[in-house]
Short mmCIF file of C-alpha atoms and ligand atoms in Angstrom, two decimals:
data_model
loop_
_atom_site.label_atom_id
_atom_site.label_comp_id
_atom_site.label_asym_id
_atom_site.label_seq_id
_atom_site.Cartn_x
_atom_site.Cartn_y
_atom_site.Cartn_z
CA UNK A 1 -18.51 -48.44 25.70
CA UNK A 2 -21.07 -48.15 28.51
CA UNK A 3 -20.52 -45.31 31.17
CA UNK A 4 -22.74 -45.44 34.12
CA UNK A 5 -25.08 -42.66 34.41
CA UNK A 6 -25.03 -41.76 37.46
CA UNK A 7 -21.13 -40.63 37.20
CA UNK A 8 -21.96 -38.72 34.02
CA UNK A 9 -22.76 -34.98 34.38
CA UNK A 10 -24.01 -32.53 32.17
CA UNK A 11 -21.32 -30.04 30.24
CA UNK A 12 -22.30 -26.42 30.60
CA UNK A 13 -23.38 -25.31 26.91
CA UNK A 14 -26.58 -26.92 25.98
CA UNK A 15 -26.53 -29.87 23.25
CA UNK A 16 -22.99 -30.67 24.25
CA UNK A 17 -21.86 -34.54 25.04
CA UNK A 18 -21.58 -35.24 28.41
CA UNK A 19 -18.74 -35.62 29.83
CA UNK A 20 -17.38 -38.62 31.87
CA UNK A 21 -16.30 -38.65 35.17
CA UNK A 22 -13.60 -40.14 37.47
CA UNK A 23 -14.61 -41.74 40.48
CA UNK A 24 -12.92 -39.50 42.79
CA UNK A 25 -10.71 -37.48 43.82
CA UNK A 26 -8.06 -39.80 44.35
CA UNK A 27 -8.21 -41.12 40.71
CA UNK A 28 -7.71 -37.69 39.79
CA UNK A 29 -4.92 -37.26 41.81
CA UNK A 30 -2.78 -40.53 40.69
CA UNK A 31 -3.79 -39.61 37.13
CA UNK A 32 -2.41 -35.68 37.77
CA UNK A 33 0.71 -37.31 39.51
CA UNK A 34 1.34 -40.01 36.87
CA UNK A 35 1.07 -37.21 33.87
CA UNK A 36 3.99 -35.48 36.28
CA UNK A 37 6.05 -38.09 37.38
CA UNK A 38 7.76 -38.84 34.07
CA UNK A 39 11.27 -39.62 32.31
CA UNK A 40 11.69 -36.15 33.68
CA UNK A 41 11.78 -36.61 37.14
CA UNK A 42 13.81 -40.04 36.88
CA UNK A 43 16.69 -38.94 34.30
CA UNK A 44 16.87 -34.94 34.59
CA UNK A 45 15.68 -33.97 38.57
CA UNK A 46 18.26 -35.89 40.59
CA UNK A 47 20.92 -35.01 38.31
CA UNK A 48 20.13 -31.26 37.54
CA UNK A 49 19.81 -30.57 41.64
CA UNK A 50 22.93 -32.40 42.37
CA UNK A 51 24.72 -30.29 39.92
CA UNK A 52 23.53 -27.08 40.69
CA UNK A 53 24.45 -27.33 44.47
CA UNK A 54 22.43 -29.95 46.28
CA UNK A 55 20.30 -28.68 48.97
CA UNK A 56 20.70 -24.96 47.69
CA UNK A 57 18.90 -25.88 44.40
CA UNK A 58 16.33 -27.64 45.93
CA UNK A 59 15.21 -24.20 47.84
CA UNK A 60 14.74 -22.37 44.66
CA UNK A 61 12.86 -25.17 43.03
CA UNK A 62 10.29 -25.20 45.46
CA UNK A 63 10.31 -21.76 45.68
CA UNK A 64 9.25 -21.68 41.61
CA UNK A 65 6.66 -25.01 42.56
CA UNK A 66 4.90 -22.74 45.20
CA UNK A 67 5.26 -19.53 43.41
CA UNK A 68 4.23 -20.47 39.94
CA UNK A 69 3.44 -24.26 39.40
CA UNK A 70 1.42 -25.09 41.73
CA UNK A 71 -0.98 -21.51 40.83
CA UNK A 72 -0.58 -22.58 37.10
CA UNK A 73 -1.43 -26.10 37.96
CA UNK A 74 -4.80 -24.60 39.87
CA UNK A 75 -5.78 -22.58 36.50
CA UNK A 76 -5.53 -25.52 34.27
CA UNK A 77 -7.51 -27.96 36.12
CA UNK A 78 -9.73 -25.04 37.20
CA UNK A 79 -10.30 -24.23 33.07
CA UNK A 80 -11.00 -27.81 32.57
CA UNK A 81 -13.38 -28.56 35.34
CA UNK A 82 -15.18 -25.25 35.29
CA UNK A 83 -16.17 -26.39 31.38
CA UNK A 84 -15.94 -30.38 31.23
CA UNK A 85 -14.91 -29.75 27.51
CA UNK A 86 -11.61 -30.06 26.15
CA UNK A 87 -8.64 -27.60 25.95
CA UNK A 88 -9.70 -25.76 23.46
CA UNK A 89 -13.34 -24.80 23.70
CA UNK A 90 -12.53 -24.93 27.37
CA UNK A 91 -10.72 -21.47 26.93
CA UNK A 92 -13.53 -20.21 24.32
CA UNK A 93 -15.84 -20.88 26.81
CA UNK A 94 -14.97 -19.46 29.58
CA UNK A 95 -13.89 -16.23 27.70
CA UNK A 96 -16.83 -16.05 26.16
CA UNK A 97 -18.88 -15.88 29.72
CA UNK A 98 -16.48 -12.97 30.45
CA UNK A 99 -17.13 -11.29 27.89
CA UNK A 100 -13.79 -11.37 26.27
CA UNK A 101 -12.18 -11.82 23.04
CA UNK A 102 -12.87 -15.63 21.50
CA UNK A 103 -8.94 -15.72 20.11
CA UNK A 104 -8.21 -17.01 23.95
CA UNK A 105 -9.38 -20.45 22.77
CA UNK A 106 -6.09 -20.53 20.86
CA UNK A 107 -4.38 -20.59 24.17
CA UNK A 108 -6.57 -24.20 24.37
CA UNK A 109 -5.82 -25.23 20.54
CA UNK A 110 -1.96 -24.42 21.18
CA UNK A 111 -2.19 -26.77 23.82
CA UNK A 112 -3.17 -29.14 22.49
CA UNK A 113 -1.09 -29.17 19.64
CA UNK A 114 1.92 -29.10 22.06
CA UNK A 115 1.02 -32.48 23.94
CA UNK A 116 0.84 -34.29 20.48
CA UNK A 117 4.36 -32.63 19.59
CA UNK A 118 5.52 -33.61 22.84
CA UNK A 119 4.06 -37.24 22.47
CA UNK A 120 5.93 -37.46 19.69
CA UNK A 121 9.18 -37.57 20.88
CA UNK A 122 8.24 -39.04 24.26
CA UNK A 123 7.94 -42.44 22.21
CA UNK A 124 10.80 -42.19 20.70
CA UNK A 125 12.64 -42.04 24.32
CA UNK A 126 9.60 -44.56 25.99
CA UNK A 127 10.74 -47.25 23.62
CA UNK A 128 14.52 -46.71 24.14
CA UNK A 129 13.46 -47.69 28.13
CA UNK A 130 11.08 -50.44 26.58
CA UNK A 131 14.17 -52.17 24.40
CA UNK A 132 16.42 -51.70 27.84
CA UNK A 133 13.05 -53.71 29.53
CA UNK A 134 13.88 -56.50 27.35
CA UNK A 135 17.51 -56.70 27.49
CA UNK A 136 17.95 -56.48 31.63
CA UNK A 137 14.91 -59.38 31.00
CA UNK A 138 17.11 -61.52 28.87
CA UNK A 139 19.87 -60.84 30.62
CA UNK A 140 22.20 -59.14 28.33
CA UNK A 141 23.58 -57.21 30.81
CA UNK A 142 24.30 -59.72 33.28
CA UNK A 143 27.46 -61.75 32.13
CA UNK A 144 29.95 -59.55 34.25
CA UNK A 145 33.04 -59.73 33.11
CA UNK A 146 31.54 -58.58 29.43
CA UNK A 147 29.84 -55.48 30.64
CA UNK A 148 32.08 -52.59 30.09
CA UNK A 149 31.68 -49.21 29.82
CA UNK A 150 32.90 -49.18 25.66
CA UNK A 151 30.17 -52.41 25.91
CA UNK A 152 26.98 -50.40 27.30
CA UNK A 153 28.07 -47.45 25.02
CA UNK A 154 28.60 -49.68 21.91
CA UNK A 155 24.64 -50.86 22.89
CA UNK A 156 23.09 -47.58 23.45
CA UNK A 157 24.98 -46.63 19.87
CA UNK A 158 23.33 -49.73 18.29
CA UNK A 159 20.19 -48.96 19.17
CA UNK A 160 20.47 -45.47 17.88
CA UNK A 161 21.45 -46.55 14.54
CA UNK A 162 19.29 -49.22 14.21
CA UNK A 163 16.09 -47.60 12.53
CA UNK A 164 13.72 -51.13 12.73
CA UNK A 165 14.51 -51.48 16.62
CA UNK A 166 13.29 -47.94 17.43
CA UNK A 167 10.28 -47.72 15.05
CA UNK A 168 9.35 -51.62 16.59
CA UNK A 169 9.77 -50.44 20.44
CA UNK A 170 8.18 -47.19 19.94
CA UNK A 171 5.61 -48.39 17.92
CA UNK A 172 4.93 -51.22 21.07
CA UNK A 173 4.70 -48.51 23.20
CA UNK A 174 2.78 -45.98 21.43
CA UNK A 175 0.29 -49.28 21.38
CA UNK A 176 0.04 -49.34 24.58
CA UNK A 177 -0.68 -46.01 24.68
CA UNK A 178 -3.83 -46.17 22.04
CA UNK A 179 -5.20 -49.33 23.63
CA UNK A 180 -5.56 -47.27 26.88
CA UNK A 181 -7.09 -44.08 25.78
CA UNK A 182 -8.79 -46.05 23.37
CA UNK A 183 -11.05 -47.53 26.14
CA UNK A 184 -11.90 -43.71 27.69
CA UNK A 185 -11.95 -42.36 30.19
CA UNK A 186 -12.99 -44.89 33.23
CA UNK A 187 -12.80 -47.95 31.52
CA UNK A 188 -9.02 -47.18 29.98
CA UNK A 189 -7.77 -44.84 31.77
CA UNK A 190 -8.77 -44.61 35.09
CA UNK A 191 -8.34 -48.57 35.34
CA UNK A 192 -5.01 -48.90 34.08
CA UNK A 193 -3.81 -45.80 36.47
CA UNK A 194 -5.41 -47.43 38.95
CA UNK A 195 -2.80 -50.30 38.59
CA UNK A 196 0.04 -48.19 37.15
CA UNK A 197 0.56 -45.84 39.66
CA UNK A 198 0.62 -48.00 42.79
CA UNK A 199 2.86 -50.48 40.81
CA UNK A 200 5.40 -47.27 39.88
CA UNK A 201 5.23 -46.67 43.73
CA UNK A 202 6.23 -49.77 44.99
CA UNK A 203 8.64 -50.69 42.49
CA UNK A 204 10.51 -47.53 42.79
CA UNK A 205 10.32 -47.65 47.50
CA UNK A 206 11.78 -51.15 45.97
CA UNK A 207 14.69 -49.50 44.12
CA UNK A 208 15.73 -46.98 46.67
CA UNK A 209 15.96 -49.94 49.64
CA UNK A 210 18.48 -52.13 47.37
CA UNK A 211 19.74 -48.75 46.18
CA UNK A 212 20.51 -47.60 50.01
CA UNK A 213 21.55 -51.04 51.04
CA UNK A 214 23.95 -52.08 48.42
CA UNK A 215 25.28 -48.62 47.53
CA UNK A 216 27.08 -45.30 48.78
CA UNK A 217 24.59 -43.62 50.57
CA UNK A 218 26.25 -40.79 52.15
CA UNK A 219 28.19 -40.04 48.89
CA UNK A 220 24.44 -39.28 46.91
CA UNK A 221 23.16 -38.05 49.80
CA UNK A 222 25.69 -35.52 49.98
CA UNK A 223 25.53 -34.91 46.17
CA UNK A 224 21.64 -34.57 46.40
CA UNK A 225 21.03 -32.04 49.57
CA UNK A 226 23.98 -30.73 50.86
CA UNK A 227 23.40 -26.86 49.71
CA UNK A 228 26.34 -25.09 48.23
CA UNK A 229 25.04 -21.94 47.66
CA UNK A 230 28.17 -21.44 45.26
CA UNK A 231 26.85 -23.44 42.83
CA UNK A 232 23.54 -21.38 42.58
CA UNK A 233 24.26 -18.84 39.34
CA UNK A 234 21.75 -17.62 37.19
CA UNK A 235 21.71 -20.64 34.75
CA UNK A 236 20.99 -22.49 38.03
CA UNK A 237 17.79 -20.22 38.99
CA UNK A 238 16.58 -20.62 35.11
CA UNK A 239 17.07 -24.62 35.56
CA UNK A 240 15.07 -24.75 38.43
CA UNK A 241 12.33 -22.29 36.60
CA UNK A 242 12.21 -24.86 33.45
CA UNK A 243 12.14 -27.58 35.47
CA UNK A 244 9.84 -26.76 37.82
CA UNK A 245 7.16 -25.84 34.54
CA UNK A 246 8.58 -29.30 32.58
CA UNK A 247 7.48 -31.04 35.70
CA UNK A 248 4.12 -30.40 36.25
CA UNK A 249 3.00 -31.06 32.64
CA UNK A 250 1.90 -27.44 32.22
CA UNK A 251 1.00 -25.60 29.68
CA UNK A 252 -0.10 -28.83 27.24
CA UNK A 253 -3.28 -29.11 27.64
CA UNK A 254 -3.12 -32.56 29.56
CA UNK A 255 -4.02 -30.91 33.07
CA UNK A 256 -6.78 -29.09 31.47
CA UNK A 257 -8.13 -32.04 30.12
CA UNK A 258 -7.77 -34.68 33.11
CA UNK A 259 -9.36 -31.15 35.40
CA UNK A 260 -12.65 -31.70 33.10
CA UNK A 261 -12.84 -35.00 34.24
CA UNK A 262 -12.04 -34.23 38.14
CA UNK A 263 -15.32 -34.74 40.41
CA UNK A 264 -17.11 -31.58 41.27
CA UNK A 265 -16.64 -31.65 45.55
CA UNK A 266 -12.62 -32.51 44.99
CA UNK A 267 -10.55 -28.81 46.43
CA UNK A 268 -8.54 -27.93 43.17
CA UNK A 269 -6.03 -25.62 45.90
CA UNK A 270 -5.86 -28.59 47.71
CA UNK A 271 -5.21 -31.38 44.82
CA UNK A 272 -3.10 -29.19 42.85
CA UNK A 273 -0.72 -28.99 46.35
CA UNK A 274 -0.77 -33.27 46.67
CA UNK A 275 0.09 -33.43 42.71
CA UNK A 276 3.19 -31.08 43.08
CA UNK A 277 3.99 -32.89 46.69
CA UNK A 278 3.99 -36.22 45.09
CA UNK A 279 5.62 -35.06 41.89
CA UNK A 280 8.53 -34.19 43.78
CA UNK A 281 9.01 -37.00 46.42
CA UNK A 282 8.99 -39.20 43.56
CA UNK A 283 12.03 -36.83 42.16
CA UNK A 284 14.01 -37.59 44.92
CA UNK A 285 13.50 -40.93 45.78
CA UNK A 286 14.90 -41.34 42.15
CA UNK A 287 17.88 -39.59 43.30
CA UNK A 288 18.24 -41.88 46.05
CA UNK A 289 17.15 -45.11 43.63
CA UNK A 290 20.13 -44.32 41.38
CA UNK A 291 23.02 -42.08 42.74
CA UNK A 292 24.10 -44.53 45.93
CA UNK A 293 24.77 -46.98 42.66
CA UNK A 294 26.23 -45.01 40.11
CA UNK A 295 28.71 -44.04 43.23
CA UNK A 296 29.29 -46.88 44.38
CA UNK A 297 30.87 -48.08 41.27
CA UNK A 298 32.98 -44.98 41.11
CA UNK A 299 31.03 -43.87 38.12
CA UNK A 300 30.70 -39.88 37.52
CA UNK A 301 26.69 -38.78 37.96
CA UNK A 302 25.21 -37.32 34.82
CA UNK A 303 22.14 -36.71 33.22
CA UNK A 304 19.61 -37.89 30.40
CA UNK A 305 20.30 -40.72 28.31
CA UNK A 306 23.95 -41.04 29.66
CA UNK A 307 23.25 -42.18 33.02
CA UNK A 308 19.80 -44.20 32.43
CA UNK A 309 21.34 -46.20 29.21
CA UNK A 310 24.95 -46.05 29.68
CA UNK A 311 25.99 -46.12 33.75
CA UNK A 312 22.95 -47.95 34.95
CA UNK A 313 23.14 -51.21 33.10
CA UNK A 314 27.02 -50.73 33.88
CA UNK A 315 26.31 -51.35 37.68
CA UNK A 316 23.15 -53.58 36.87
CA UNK A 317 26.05 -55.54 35.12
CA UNK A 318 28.25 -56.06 37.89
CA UNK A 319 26.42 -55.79 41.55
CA UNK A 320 24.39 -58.83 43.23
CA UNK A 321 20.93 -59.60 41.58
CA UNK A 322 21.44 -56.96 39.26
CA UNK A 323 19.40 -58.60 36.38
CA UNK A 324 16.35 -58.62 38.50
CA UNK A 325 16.71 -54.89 39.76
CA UNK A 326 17.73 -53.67 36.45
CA UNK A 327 14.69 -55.26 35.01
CA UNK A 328 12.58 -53.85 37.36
CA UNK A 329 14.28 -50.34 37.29
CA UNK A 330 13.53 -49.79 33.33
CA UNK A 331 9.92 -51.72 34.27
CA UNK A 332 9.46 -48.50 36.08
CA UNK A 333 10.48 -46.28 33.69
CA UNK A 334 8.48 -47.71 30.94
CA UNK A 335 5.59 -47.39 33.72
CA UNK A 336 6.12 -43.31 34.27
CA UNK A 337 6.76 -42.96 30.49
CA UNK A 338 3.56 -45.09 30.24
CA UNK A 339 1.59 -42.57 32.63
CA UNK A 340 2.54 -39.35 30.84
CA UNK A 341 1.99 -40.74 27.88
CA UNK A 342 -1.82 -41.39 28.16
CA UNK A 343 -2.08 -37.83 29.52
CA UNK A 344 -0.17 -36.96 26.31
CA UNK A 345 -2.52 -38.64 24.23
CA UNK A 346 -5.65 -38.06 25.53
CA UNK A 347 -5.96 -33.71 24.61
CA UNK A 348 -6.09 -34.74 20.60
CA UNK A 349 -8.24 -37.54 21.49
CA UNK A 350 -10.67 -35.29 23.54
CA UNK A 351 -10.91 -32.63 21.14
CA UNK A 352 -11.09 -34.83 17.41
CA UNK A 353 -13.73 -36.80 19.48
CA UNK A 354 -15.93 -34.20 20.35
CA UNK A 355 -15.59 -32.19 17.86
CA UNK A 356 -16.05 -34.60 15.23
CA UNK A 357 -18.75 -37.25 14.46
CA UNK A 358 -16.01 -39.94 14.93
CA UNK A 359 -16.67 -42.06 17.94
CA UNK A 360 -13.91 -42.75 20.61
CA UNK A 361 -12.49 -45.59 19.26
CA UNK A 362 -12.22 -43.42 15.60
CA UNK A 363 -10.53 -40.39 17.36
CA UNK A 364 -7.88 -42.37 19.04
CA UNK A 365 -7.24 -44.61 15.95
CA UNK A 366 -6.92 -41.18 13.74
CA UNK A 367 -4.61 -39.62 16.58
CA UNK A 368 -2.44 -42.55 16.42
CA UNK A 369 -1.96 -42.87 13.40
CA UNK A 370 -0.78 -39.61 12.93
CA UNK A 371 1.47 -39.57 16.15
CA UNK A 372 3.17 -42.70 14.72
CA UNK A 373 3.79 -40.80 11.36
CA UNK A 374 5.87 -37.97 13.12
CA UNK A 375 7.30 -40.38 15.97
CA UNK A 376 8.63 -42.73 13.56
CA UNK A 377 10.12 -39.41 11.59
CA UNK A 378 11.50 -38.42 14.56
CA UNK A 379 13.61 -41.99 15.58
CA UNK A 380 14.56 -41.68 12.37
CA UNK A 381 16.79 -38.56 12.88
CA UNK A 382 18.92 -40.91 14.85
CA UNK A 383 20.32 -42.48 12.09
CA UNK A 384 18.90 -42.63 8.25
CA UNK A 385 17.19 -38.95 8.44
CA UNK A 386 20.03 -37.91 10.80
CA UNK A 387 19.81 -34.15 8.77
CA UNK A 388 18.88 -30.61 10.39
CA UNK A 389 15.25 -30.17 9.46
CA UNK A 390 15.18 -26.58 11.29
CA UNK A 391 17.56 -23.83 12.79
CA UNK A 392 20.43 -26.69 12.39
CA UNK A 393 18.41 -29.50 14.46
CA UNK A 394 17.08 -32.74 13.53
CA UNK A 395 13.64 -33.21 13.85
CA UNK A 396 13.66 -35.08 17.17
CA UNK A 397 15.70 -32.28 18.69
CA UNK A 398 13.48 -29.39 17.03
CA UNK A 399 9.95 -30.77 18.69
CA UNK A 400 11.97 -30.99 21.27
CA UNK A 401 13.06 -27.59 21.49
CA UNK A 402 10.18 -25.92 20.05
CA UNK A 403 8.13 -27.44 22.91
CA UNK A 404 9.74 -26.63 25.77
CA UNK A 405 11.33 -23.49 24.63
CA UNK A 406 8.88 -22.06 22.68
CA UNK A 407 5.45 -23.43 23.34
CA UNK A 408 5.13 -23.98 26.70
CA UNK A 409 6.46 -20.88 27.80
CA UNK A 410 4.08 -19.10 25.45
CA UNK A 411 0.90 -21.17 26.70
CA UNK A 412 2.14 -20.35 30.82
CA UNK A 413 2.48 -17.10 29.91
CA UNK A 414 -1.13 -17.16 28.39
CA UNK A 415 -2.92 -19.47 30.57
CA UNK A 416 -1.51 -16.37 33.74
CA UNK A 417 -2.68 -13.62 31.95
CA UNK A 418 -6.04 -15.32 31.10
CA UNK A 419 -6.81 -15.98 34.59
CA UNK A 420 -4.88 -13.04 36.04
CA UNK A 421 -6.96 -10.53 33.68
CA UNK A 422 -9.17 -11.83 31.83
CA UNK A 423 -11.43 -14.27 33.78
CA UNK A 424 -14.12 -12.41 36.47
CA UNK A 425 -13.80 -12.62 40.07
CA UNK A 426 -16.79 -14.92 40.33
CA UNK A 427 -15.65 -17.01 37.81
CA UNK A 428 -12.66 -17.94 40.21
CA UNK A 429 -14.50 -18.40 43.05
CA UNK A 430 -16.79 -21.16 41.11
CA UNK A 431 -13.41 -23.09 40.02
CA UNK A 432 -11.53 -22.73 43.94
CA UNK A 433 -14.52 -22.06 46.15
CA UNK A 434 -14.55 -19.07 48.39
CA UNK A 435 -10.78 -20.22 49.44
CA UNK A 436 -8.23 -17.78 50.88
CA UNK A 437 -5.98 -18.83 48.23
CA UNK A 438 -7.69 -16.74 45.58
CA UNK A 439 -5.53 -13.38 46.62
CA UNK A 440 -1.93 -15.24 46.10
CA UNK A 441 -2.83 -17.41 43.35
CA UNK A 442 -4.14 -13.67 41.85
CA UNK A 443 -0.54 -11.91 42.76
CA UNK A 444 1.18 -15.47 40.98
CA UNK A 445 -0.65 -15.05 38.04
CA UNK A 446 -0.85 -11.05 37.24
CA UNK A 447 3.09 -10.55 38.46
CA UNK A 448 5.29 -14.00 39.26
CA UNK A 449 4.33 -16.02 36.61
CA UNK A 450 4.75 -13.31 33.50
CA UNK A 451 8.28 -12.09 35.37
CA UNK A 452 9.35 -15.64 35.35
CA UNK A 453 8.66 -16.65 32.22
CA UNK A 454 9.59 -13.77 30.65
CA UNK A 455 12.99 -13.83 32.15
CA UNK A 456 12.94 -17.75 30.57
CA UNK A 457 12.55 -16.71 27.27
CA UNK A 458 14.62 -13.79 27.39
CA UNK A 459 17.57 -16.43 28.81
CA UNK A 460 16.74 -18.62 26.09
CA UNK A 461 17.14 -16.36 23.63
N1 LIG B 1 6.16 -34.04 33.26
C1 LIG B 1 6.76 -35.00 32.39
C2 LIG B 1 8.05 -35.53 33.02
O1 LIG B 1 8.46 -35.12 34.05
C3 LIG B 1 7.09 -34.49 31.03
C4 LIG B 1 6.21 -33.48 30.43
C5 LIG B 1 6.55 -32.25 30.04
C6 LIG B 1 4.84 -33.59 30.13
N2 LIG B 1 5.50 -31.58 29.55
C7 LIG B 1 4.44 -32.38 29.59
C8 LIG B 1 3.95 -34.59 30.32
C9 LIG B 1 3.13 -32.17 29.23
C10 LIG B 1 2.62 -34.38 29.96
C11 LIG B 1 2.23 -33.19 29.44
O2 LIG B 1 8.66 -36.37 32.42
#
């Protein structure tokens, strides 16, 4: 793999690999967005706001974006960039030029550790929207009069307890993955978001036009903004607080990693702001891509795998040139599952390849492997393996939960503190430049950040 030299730069401890470098800042920013823009957005956003009183929901949201994500967003690409090394010697690093305590790295190692857990999983779901790919393609979902809501369930069931169709479509997808990251970091993945993301784009501005035109529009609109500040109870204010951290891909390592490969002149304050901007524009225009058509055909809006699997191919089944929309509807998906996924990936690969003698190629092969040992463990607890592993859960639903409810709240917590008390004034100004931002991204990490996420764990418990 050749990387031209001019686009390399030196890492900051001596001996060290260099590190390569995206073109610019715009490559960082579609990578960012497409590690953000996820299943998340598309099956658990439009849904979650609807339900939790529209417009009134939506205030809160951005209130925890502004006040926590987009701060913790700064300090992860900030950690990465400021080192050009991944997660975990990132931390070491940096604590070790303040002077402090070398068990931060673990904040780095955790992180890592949580993207491959997550990854895990991910598949699992990626290949559910691959197998849905292929059946809006061949048009099993397109002979009207056969499509019924018992026949969409009985399919999503089938799938579920058909252990060779989920290990085959996850295992295509977690290909695609590997043959990505494989190719590093310009020539894999900055050339295939290069195409991804502006493909997601269009295909979903696609979506929301047939979506406006051929469905209830007011009805979703009025399920998506109008604010009933009735609806807005406490479980509503922690939904908006996990959601808003689930998002942005914090706390996993995969911002820290893509930030080491962001060019040096790029504004972090500045990126940080378009990735959380797009991130959520893409949220709702997936509201507006789905709801006018779930409403139309008088079905009830839900979330998760519900709506995407069960309603959708429902109305694909039954409204003019559905086959074609529906195909290109889970083409998208598969695209921001595709996305996420490489910024899943790539943390393990970064770290096994530098801290190893294995070459790129070597570190992604070993990474996959092992990711296809647990993912395939986890589609299994759909049917043959379908046993609690841990606290009464099956082993998809414990990564699952240990992620988001354990890990990543953890690693926020610790990434806020670390910059909050740990890092130097001087260090901050080299990540954000002498920006006026420092003083309220210092208040978000030394008070709003712990508060929130402490409240989120305490809830959870
Ligand atoms: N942000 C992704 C989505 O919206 C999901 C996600 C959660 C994620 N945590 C992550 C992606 C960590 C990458 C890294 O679907």
């Amino acid at each position: 793999m050749s990387h031209d030299v001019s686009s390399r730069v030196m890492s900051g401890a001596e001996g060290s690999m260099a590190t390569p470098i995206w073109k610019g800042r715009l490559t960082f920013i579609m990578a960012a967005s497409g590690s953000a823009v996820g299943l998340g957005n598309i099956w658990k956003f439009p849904y979650v706001t609807g339900e939790n009183g529209g417009g009134a929901f939506f205030l809160v949201y951005l209130f925890c974006v502004v006040g926590f994500g987009i701060p913790l967003l700064m300090a992860e690409i900030g950690i990465g960039r400021a080192t050009r090394k991944n997660a975990l010697d990132a931390y070491g690093d940096l604590s070790q030029r303040a002077g402090r305590h070398s068990a931060w790295r673990w904040t780095g190692g955790v992180a890592i550790l949580t993207s491959f857990l997550v990854l895990s999983f991910y598949t699992v779901v990626a290949g559910w929207c691959l197998y849905y790919f292929w059946l809006t393609v061949t048009g099993e979902f397109s002979a009207a009069d056969r499509i019924t809501q018992s026949f969409t369930s009985q399919t999503f069931d089938h799938l579920l307890s058909a252990p060779t169709l989920l290990i085959i479509f996850g295992s295509l997808f977690l290909l695609a993955t590997y043959m990505i990251v494989r190719a590093g970091i310009q020539g894999g993945i900055e050339k295939a978001i290069n195409w991804l993301m502006p493909m997601l784009l269009v295909v979903l501005l696609i979506l929301v036009g047939y979506s406006i035109s051929h469905g209830s529009f007011s009805e979703a609109a009025k399920f998506l903004f109008f604010p009933d500040f009735s609806k807005l109870s406490l479980n509503a204010i922690l939904v908006a607080i996990g959601h808003a951290f689930f998002t942005l891909s914090l706390a996993s390592g995969s911002m820290v990693t893509y930030g080491a490969y962001m060019p040096s002149h790029a504004s972090i304050p500045k990126t940080a702001i378009m990735v959380a901007v797009i991130d959520t524009l893409v949220a709702l225009a997936a509201g507006l891509a789905i709801f006018p058509l779930v409403m139309e055909y008088g079905l009830a809006p839900n979330a998760g795998p519900g709506l995407i699997f069960m309603s959708l191919p429902l109305v694909f089944g039954h409204i003019p040139f559905g086959q074609i929309f529906g195909a290109a509807f889970f083409f998208m998906l598969f695209i921001a599952a595709l996305t996420t996924s490489i910024s899943l990936m790539e943390p393990s690969v970064a770290w096994l390849e530098q801290k190893s003698r294995l070459s790129r190629t070597q570190a992604a092969t070993v990474i996959v492997a092992l990711l296809w040992l647990l993912s395939t463990a986890a589609a299994l607890s759909f049917n043959l393996w379908n046993a609690p592993v841990f606290a009464d859960r099956t082993l998809f639903d414990a990564l699952d939960g240990l992620t988001a409810n354990i890990m990543m709240p953890l690693g926020g917590l610790a990434t806020a503190l670390f910059c909050g008390f740990c890092l130097k004034g001087t260090q901050l100004r080299d990540m954000f430049g002498d920006s006026p931002i420092i003083k309220p991204f210092r208040i978000s990490v030394r008070c709003i950040v712990p508060c929130f996420i402490v409240i989120m764990i305490i809830a959870s418990l």
